[in-house]
Tab-separated table of C-alpha atoms in Angstrom:
chain	number	residue	atom	x	y	z
A	1	MET	CA	5.443	31.800	18.006
A	2	SER	CA	5.612	29.173	20.616
A	3	TRP	CA	5.561	25.405	20.218
A	4	ALA	CA	3.206	23.288	22.308
A	5	GLY	CA	4.991	20.997	24.779
A	6	PRO	CA	4.454	17.222	24.661
A	7	ASP	CA	1.784	17.384	27.423
A	8	GLU	CA	-0.245	20.099	25.693
A	9	PHE	CA	-0.077	18.089	22.240
A	10	LEU	CA	-1.375	14.868	23.859
A	11	LEU	CA	-4.261	16.808	25.615
A	12	SER	CA	-5.323	18.517	22.441
A	13	THR	CA	-5.630	15.242	20.456
A	14	SER	CA	-7.397	13.432	23.444
A	15	LEU	CA	-11.157	12.826	23.822
A	16	ALA	CA	-10.985	14.260	27.384
A	17	GLY	CA	-12.169	17.510	26.164
A	18	PHE	CA	-15.425	15.864	24.981
A	19	LEU	CA	-16.383	14.119	28.316
A	20	ASP	CA	-19.932	14.893	29.226
A	21	LYS	CA	-20.615	16.698	25.862
A	22	LYS	CA	-23.104	15.631	23.237
A	23	LEU	CA	-21.346	14.114	20.369
A	24	ILE	CA	-22.044	12.532	16.837
A	25	VAL	CA	-20.106	9.441	16.041
A	26	LEU	CA	-19.771	8.125	12.448
A	27	LEU	CA	-19.212	4.336	12.129
A	28	ARG	CA	-17.695	2.418	9.374
A	29	ASP	CA	-20.912	0.983	8.241
A	30	GLY	CA	-22.310	4.358	7.738
A	31	ARG	CA	-24.460	4.658	10.907
A	32	LYS	CA	-24.643	7.907	12.799
A	33	LEU	CA	-24.802	7.755	16.621
A	34	LEU	CA	-25.661	10.645	18.844
A	35	GLY	CA	-25.075	10.675	22.688
A	36	THR	CA	-23.132	12.148	25.553
A	37	LEU	CA	-19.549	10.788	25.907
A	38	CYS	CA	-19.192	9.000	29.358
A	39	SER	CA	-15.922	7.206	28.808
A	40	PHE	CA	-13.171	6.351	26.351
A	41	ASP	CA	-9.914	4.590	26.240
A	42	GLN	CA	-6.608	4.728	24.335
A	43	PHE	CA	-8.118	2.580	21.584
A	44	ALA	CA	-11.002	5.145	20.820
A	45	ASN	CA	-13.528	2.792	22.376
A	46	VAL	CA	-16.249	4.963	23.611
A	47	VAL	CA	-19.264	4.757	25.808
A	48	LEU	CA	-22.254	6.996	24.963
A	49	GLN	CA	-24.951	7.680	27.467
A	50	GLY	CA	-28.443	8.383	26.150
A	51	ALA	CA	-27.426	7.244	22.625
A	52	CYS	CA	-29.574	7.235	19.603
A	53	GLU	CA	-29.050	6.225	16.061
A	54	ARG	CA	-30.003	8.929	13.645
A	55	VAL	CA	-31.479	7.363	10.481
A	56	ILE	CA	-31.792	9.543	7.416
A	57	VAL	CA	-33.578	8.779	4.186
A	58	GLY	CA	-34.118	11.593	1.864
A	59	GLU	CA	-36.002	14.284	3.728
A	60	LEU	CA	-37.155	11.980	6.570
A	61	TYR	CA	-35.313	11.174	9.706
A	62	CYS	CA	-35.740	9.226	12.878
A	63	ASP	CA	-33.710	8.993	16.229
A	64	VAL	CA	-33.905	5.412	17.339
A	65	PRO	CA	-33.120	5.235	21.133
A	66	LEU	CA	-30.274	2.896	22.183
A	67	GLY	CA	-29.560	3.847	25.710
A	68	LEU	CA	-26.179	3.173	27.123
A	69	TYR	CA	-23.947	2.186	24.202
A	70	VAL	CA	-20.480	0.974	23.886
A	71	ILE	CA	-18.689	1.417	20.516
A	72	ARG	CA	-15.493	-0.530	19.589
A	73	GLY	CA	-12.833	2.041	18.577
A	74	GLU	CA	-12.023	0.268	15.239
A	75	ASN	CA	-15.472	1.029	14.022
A	76	VAL	CA	-15.166	4.714	14.777
A	77	VAL	CA	-14.597	6.891	11.544
A	78	LEU	CA	-15.348	10.396	13.035
A	79	ILE	CA	-16.283	11.863	16.286
A	80	GLY	CA	-17.353	15.505	16.596
A	81	GLU	CA	-19.107	17.694	19.169
A	82	LEU	CA	-22.622	18.878	18.467
A	83	ASP	CA	-23.287	22.598	18.900
A	84	SER	CA	-26.089	23.030	21.304
A	85	GLU	CA	-26.860	26.602	20.003
A	86	LYS	CA	-27.653	25.370	16.528
A	87	ASP	CA	-30.330	23.186	15.237
A	88	GLU	CA	-29.014	19.723	14.377
A	89	LEU	CA	-30.882	19.292	11.145
A	90	PRO	CA	-32.180	21.749	8.396
A	91	ALA	CA	-35.831	22.841	8.604
A	92	HIS	CA	-36.968	20.881	5.681
A	93	MET	CA	-36.290	17.548	7.407
A	94	THR	CA	-39.368	15.712	8.770
A	95	CYS	CA	-39.287	13.505	11.895
A	96	VAL	CA	-41.144	10.309	11.382
A	97	PRO	CA	-41.678	7.160	13.618
A	98	GLU	CA	-39.131	4.225	13.413
A	99	PRO	CA	-41.505	1.875	11.423
A	100	GLU	CA	-41.921	4.529	8.719
A	101	ILE	CA	-38.163	5.243	8.403
A	102	ARG	CA	-37.380	1.442	8.336
A	103	LYS	CA	-39.785	1.161	5.370
A	104	ALA	CA	-38.215	4.060	3.653
A	105	GLU	CA	-34.764	2.684	4.257
A	106	LYS	CA	-35.954	-0.824	2.731
A	107	ALA	CA	-37.396	0.932	-0.387
A	108	GLU	CA	-34.122	3.006	-0.754
A	109	ARG	CA	-32.123	-0.265	-0.663
A	110	GLU	CA	-34.235	-2.137	-3.102
A	111	ALA	CA	-34.149	0.789	-5.592
A	112	ARG	CA	-30.273	0.932	-5.227
A	113	ASP	CA	-30.052	-2.864	-5.719
A	114	LEU	CA	-32.326	-2.670	-8.779
A	115	LYS	CA	-30.212	0.017	-10.342
A	116	GLY	CA	-27.103	-1.931	-9.743
A	117	SER	CA	-28.595	-5.075	-11.327
A	118	MET	CA	-29.834	-2.962	-14.348
A	119	ARG	CA	-26.251	-1.663	-14.730
A	120	LYS	CA	-24.842	-5.046	-14.776
A	121	ARG	CA	-27.341	-6.325	-17.408
A	122	MET	CA	-26.338	-3.297	-19.535
A	123	GLU	CA	-22.525	-3.841	-19.216
A	124	PHE	CA	-22.227	-5.339	-22.721
A	125	LEU	CA	-23.124	-1.844	-24.104
A	126	ASP	CA	-20.140	0.208	-24.550
A	127	PHE	CA	-20.925	3.912	-24.062
A	128	ASP	CA	-17.334	5.074	-24.085
């Protein structure tokens, strides 16, 4: 068994291996961005070429084009390479236009807010 030297260790944890590859980037606010990695720095600030935001609501999804996109490293939660051989989404997902996904997003947010407000109103009941 051999141990990796310091140079090999740094290269294996670097984003250099992802340059010019299609990535998915998960952000702190829950957004998912897809694009080709153009550049990065030591703070994980990244530049994506041909970026799009993938919005998923239930069984619906939409890729909202963003173009060249700079992401500040402190907002990055996860970066992963997309496998070009596999489909990115399950077959049951339906691609819809942006206005429709925004409407579905709004409805989902309102339902979540209503559920939260109902839960607050019912706090006086002790179900434990």
